[in-house]
PDB file of C-alpha atoms and ligand atoms in Angstrom:
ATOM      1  CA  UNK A 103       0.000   0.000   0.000  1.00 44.00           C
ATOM      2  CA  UNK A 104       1.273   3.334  -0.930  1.00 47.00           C
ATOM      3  CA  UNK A 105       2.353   5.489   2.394  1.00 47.00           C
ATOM      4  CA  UNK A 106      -0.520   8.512   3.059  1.00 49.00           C
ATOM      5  CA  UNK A 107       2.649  10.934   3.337  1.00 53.00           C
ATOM      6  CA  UNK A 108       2.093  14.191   2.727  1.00 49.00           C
ATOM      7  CA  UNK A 109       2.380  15.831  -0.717  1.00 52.00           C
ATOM      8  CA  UNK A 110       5.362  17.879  -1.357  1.00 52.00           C
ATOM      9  CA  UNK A 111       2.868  19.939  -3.880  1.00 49.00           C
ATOM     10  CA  UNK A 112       6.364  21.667  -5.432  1.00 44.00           C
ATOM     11  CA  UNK A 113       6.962  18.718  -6.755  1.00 49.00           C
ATOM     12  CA  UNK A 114       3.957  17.554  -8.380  1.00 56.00           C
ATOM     13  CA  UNK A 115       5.175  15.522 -11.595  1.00 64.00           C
ATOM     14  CA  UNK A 116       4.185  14.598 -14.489  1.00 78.00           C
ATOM     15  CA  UNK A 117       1.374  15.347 -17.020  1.00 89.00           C
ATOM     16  CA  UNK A 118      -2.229  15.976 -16.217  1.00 91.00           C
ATOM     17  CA  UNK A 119      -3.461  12.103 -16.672  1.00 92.00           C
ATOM     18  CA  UNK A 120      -0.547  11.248 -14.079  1.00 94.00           C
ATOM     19  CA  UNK A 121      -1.458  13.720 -11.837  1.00 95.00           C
ATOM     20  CA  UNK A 122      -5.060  12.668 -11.438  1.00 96.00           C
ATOM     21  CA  UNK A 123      -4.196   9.239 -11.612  1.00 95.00           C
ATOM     22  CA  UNK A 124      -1.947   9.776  -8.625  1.00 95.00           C
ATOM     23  CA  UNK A 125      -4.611  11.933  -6.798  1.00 97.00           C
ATOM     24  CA  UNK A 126      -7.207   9.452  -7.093  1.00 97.00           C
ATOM     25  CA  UNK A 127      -5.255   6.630  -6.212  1.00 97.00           C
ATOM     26  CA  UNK A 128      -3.838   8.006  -2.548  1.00 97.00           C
ATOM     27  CA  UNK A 129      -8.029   9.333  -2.492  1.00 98.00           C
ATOM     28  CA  UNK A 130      -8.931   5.729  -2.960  1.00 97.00           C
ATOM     29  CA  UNK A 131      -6.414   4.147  -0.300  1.00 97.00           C
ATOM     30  CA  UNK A 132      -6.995   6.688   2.282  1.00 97.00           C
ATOM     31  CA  UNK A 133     -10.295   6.366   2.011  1.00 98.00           C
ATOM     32  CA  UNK A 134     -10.249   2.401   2.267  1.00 97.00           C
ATOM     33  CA  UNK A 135      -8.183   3.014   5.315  1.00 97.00           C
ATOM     34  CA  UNK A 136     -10.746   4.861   7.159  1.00 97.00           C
ATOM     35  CA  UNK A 137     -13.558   2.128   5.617  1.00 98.00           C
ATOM     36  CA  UNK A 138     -15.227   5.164   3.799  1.00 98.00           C
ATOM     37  CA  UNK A 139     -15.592   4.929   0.121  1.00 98.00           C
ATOM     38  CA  UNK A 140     -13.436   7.188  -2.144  1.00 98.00           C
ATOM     39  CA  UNK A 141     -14.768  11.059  -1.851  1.00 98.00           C
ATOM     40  CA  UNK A 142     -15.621  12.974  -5.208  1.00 98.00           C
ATOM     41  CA  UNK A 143     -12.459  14.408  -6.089  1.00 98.00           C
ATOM     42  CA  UNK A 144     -13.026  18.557  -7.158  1.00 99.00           C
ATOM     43  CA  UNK A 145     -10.543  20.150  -9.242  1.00 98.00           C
ATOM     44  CA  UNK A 146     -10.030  23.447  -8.502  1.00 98.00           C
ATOM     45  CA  UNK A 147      -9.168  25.596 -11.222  1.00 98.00           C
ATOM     46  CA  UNK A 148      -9.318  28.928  -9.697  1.00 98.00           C
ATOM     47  CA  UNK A 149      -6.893  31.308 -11.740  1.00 97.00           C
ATOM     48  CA  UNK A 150      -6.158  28.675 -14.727  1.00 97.00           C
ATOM     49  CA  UNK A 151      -6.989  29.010 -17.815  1.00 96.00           C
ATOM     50  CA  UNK A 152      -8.893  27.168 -20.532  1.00 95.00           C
ATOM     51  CA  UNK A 153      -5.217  25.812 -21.623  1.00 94.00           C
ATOM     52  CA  UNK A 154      -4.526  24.111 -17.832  1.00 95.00           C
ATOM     53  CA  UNK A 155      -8.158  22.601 -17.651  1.00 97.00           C
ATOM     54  CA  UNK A 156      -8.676  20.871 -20.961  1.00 96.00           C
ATOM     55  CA  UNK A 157      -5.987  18.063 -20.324  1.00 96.00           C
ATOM     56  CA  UNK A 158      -7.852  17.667 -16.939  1.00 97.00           C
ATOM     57  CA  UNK A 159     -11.134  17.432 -19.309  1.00 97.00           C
ATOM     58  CA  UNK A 160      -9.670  15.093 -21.554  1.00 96.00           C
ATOM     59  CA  UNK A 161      -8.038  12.691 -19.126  1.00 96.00           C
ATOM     60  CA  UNK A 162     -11.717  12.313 -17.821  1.00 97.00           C
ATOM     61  CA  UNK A 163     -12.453  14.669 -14.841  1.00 98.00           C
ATOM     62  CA  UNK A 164     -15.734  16.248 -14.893  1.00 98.00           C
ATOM     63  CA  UNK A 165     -16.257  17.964 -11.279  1.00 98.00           C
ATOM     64  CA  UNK A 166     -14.249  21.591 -10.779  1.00 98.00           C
ATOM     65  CA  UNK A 167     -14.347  24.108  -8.557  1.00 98.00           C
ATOM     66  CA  UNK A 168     -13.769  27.876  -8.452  1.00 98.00           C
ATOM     67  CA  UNK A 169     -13.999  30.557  -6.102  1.00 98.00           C
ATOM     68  CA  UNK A 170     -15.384  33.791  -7.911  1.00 98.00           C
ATOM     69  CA  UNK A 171     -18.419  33.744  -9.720  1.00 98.00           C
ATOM     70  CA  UNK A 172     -17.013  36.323 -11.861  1.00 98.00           C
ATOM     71  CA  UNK A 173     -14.114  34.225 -13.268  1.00 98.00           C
ATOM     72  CA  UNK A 174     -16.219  30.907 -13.622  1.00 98.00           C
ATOM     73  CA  UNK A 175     -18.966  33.635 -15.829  1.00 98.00           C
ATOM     74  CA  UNK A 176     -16.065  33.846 -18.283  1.00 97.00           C
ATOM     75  CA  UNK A 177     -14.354  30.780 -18.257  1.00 97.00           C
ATOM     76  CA  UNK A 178     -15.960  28.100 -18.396  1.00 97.00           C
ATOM     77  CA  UNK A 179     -20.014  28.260 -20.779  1.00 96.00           C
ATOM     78  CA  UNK A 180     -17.065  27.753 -23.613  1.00 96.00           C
ATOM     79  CA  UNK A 181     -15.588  24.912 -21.893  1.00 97.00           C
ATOM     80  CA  UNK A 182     -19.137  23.405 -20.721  1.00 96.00           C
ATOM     81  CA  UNK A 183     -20.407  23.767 -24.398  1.00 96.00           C
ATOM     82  CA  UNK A 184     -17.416  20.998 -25.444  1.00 96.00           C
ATOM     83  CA  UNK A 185     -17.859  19.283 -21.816  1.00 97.00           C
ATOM     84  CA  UNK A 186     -21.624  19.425 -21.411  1.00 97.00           C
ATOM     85  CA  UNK A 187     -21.474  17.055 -18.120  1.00 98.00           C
ATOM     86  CA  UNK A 188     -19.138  19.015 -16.280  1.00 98.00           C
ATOM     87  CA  UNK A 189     -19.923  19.925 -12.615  1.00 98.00           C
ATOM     88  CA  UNK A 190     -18.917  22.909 -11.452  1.00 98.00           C
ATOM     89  CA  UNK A 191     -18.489  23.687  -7.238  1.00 98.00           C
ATOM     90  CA  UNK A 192     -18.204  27.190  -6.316  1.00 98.00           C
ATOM     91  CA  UNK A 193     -15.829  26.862  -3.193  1.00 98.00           C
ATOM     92  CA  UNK A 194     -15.364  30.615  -2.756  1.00 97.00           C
ATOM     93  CA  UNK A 195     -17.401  33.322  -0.469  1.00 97.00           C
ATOM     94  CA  UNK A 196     -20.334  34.667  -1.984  1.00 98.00           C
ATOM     95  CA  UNK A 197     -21.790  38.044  -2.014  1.00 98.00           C
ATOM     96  CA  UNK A 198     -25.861  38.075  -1.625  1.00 98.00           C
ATOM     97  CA  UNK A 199     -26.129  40.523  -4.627  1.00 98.00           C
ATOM     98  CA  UNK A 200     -24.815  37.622  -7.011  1.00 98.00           C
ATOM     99  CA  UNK A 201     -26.409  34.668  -5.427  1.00 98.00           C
ATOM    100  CA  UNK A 202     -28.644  34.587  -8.655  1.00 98.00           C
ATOM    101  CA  UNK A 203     -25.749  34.649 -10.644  1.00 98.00           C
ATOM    102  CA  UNK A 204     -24.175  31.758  -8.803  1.00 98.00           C
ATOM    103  CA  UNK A 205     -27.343  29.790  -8.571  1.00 98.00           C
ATOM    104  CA  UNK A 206     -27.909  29.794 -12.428  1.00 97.00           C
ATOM    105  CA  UNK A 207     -23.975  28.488 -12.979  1.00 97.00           C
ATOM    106  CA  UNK A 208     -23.125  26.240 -10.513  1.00 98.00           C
ATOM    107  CA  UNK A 209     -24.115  22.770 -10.058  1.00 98.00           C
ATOM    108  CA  UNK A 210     -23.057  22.952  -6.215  1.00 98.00           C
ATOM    109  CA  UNK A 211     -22.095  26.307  -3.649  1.00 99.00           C
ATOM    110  CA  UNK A 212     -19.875  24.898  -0.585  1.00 98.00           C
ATOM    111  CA  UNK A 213     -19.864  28.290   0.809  1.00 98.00           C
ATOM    112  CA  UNK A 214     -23.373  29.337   2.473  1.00 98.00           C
ATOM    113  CA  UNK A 215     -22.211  31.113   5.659  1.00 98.00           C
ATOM    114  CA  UNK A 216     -24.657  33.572   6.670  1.00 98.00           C
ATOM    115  CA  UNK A 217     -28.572  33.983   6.842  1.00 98.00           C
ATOM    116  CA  UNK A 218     -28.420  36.954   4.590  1.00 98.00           C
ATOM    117  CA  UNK A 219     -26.900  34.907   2.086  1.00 98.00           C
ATOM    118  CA  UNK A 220     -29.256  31.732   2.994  1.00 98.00           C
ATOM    119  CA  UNK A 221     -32.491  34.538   2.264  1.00 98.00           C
ATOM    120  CA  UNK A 222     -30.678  35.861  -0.597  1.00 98.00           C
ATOM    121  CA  UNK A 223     -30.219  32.068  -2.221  1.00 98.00           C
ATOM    122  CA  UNK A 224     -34.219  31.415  -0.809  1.00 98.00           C
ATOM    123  CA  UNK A 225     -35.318  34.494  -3.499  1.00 98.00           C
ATOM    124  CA  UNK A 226     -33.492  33.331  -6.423  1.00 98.00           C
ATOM    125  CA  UNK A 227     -34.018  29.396  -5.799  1.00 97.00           C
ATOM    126  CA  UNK A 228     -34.511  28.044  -9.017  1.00 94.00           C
ATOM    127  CA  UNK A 229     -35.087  24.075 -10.529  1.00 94.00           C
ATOM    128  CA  UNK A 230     -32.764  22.789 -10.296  1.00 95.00           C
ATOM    129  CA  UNK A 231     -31.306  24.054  -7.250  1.00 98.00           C
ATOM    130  CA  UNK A 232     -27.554  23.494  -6.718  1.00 98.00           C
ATOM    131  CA  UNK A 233     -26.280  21.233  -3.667  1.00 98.00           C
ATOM    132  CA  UNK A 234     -25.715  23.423  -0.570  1.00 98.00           C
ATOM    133  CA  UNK A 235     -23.220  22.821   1.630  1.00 99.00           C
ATOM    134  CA  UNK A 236     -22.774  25.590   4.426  1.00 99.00           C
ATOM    135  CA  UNK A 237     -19.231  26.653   5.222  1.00 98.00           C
ATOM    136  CA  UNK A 238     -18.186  25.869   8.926  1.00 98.00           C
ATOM    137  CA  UNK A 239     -15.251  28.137  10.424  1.00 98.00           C
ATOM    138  CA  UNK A 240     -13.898  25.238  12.081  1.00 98.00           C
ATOM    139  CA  UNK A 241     -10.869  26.797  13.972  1.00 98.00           C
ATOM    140  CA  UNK A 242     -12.445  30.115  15.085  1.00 97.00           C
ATOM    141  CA  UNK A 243     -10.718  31.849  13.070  1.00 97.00           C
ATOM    142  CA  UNK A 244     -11.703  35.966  12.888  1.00 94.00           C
ATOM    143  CA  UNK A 245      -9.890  36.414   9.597  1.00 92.00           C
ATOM    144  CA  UNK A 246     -11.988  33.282   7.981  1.00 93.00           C
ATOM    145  CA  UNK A 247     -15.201  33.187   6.269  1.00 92.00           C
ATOM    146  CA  UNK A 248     -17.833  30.481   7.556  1.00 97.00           C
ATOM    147  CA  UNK A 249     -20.451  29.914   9.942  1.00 98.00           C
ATOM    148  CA  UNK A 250     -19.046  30.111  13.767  1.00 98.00           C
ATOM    149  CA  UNK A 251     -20.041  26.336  15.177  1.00 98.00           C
ATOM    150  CA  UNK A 252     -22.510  28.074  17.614  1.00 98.00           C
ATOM    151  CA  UNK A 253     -24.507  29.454  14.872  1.00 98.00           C
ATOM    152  CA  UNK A 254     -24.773  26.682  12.708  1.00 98.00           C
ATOM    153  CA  UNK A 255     -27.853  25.180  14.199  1.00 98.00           C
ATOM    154  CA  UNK A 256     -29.959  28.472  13.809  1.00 98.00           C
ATOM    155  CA  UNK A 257     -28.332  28.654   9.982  1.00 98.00           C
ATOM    156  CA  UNK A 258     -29.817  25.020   9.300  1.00 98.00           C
ATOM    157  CA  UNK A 259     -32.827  25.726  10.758  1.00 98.00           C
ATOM    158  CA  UNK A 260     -33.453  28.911   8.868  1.00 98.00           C
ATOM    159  CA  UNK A 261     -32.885  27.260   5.522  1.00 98.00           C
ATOM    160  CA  UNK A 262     -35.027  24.182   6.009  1.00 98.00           C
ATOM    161  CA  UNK A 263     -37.692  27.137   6.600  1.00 98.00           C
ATOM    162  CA  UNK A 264     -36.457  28.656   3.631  1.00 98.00           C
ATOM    163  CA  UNK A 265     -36.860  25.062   2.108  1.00 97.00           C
ATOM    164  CA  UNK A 266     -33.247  25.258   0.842  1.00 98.00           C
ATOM    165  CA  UNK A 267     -32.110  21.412   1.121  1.00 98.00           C
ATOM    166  CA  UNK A 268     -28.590  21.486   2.558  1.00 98.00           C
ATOM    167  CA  UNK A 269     -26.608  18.753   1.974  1.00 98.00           C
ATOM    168  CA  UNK A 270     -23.454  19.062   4.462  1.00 98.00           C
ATOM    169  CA  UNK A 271     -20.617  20.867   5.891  1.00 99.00           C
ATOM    170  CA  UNK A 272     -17.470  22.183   4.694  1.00 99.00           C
ATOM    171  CA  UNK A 273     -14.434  23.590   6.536  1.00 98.00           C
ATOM    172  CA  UNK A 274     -10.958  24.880   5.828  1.00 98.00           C
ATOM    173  CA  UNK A 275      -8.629  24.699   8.897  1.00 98.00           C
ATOM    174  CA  UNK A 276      -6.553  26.687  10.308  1.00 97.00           C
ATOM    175  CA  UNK A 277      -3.167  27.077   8.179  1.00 96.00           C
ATOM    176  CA  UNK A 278      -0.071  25.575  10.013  1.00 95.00           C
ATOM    177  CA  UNK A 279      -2.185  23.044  12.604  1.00 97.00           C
ATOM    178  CA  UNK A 280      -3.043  19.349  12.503  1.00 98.00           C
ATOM    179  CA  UNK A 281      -5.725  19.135  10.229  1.00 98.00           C
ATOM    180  CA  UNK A 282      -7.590  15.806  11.798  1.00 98.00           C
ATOM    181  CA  UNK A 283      -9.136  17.135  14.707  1.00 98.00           C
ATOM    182  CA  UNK A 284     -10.480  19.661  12.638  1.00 98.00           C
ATOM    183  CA  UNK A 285     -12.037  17.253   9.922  1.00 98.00           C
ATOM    184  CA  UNK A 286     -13.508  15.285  12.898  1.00 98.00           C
ATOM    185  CA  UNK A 287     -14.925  17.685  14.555  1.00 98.00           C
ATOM    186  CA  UNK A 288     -16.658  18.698  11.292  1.00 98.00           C
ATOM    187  CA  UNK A 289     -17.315  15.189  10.873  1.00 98.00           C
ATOM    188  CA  UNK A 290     -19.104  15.468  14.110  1.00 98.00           C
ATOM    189  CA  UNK A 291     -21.292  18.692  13.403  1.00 98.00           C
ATOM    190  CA  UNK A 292     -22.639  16.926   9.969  1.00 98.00           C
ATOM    191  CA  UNK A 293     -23.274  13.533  11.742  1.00 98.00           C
ATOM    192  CA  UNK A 294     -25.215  15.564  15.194  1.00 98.00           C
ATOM    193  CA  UNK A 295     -27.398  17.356  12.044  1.00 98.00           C
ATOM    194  CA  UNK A 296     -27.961  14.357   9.613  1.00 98.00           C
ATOM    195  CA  UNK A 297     -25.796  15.604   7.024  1.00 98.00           C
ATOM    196  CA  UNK A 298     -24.237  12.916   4.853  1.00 98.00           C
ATOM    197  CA  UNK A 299     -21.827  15.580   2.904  1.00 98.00           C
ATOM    198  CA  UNK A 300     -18.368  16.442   4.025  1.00 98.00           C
ATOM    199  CA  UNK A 301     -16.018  18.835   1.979  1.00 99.00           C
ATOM    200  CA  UNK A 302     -12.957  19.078   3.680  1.00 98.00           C
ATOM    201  CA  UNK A 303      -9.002  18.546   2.580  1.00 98.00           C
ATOM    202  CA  UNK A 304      -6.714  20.352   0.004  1.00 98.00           C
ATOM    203  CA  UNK A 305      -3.588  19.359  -1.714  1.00 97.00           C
ATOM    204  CA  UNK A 306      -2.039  19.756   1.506  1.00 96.00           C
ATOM    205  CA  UNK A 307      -4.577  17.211   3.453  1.00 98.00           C
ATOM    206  CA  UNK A 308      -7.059  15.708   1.308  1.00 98.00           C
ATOM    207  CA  UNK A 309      -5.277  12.089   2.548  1.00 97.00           C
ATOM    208  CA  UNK A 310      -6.672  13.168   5.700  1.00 98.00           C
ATOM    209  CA  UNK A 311      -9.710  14.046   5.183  1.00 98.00           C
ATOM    210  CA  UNK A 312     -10.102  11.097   2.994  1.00 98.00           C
ATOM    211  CA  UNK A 313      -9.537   9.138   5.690  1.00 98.00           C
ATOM    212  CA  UNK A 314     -11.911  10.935   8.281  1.00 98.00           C
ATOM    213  CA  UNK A 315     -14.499  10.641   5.735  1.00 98.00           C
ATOM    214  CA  UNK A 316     -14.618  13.449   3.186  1.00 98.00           C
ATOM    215  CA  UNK A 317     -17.059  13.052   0.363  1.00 98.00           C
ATOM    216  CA  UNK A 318     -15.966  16.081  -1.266  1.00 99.00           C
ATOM    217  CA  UNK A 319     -11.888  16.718  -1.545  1.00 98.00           C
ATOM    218  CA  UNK A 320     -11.214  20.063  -3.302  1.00 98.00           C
ATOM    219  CA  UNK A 321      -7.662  19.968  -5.051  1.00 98.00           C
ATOM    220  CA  UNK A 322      -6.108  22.611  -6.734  1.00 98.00           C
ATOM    221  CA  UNK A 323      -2.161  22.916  -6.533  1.00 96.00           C
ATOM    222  CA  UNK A 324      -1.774  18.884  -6.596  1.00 96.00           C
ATOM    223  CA  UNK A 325      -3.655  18.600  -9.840  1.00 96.00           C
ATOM    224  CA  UNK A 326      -2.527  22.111 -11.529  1.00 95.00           C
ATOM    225  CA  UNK A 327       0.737  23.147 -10.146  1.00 92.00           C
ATOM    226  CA  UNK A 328       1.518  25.889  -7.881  1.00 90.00           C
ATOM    227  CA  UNK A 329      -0.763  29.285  -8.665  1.00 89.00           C
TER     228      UNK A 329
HETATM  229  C1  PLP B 498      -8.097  27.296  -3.486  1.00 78.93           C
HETATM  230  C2  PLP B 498      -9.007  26.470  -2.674  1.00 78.93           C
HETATM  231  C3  PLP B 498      -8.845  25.081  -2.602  1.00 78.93           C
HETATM  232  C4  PLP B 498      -7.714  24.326  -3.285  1.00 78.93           C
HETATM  233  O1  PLP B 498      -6.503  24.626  -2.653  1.00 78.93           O
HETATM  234  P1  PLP B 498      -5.155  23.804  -2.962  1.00 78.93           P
HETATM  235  O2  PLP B 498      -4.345  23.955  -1.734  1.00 78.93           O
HETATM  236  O3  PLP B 498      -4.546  24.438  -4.151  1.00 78.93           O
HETATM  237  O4  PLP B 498      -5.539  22.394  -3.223  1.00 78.93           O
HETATM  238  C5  PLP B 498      -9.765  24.371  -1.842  1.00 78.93           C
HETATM  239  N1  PLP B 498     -10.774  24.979  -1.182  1.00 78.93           N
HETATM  240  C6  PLP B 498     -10.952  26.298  -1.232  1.00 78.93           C
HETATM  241  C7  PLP B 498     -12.080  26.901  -0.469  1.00 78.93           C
HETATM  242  C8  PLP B 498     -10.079  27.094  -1.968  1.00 78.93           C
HETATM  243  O5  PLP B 498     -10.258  28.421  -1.990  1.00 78.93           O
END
């Protein structure tokens, strides 16, 4: 069994086929060592262009991710027009003003934080509706985007009212700290509310949170070089 080391993400080799390939396969054995099943692996493409993502296309991944509405707008009806079953995960935080925007391009939105932006998505709900997960700030961090863990309950009850369907959590934690506890704890919140979807882990942890069962890994620097 290959060793769930951590990436050294400098040194990502090889084409875009090998890349994947290699992503996938540490996805697939962490995930067997935690007796989960392998998460859906998310490309995210944030700042590449057309010219990075089409061997990623080619070589058979469908779900990406970006963080702007603006740059997804432009970048990728062209590539979904050669690649009409693409998914595409917005990962980034959203301003109310272009939930609309958002909810008309994106297949899923990992980053519902706040019940401004929970009303906002409620007026421009549309069939279908993309997957909702709501953003968890995991560490406490005052710098971070996300839903503090005390207000999450009030969050998920206000969409339910809203009759937004929210599917799970997602967290990014804190930079330079163990990333497990973290993931559990998440792990924990989604479990305590009946949520069955997890996004958590990066190019720097996605073994982890493979392992702690993620059903969503979001990798951008292991799959497209540094940005
Ligand atoms: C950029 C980004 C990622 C991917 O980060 P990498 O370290 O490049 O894998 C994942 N999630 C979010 C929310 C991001 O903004």
């Amino acid at each position: 069994m290959r060793k769930a080391s951590l990436p050294d993400y400098a040194a990502v080799e090889g084409d875009a086929a090998a890349r994947l390939a290699t992503v996938r396969a540490r996805l697939a054995d962490a995930a067997a060592l935690g007796g989960h099943a392998p998460p859906a692996l998310i490309a995210i493409s944030k700042t590449f262009g057309a010219e990075a993502i089409r061997p990623l296309l080619e070589a058979g991944q469908r779900r990406f991710g970006e963080n702007r509405v603006q740059e997804a707008a432009a970048k990728w009806p062209a590539l979904k027009a050669a690649f009409p079953d693409v998914e595409l995960h917005l990962v980034g935080q959203l301003q109310s003003n272009k939930a609309a925007d958002a909810v008309a391009l994106f297949d899923a939105i990992h980053s519902v934080d706040r019940p401004s932006l929970v009303a906002a998505l409620a007026r421009v709900r549309r069939e279908p509706m993309p997957t909702l997960f709501v953003q968890v700030n995991i560490g406490d961090e005052p710098q971070k985007g996300g839903c503090a863990i005390a207000d999450l309950p009030a969050l998920l009850a206000q969409a339910a009212q809203a009759g937004l369907a929210v599917t799970g959590l997602m967290a990014v934690p804190p930079a330079g700290l163990d990333p497990a506890p973290f993931f559990a704890l998440l792990a924990k919140l989604a479990r305590r509310h009946g949520l069955p979807g997890l996004s958590m882990g990066m190019s720097a942890d996605f073994d982890t949170a493979a392992m702690l069962g993620a059903t969503h890994v979001r990798v951008g620097s292991a799959l497209f070089g540094e940005r």
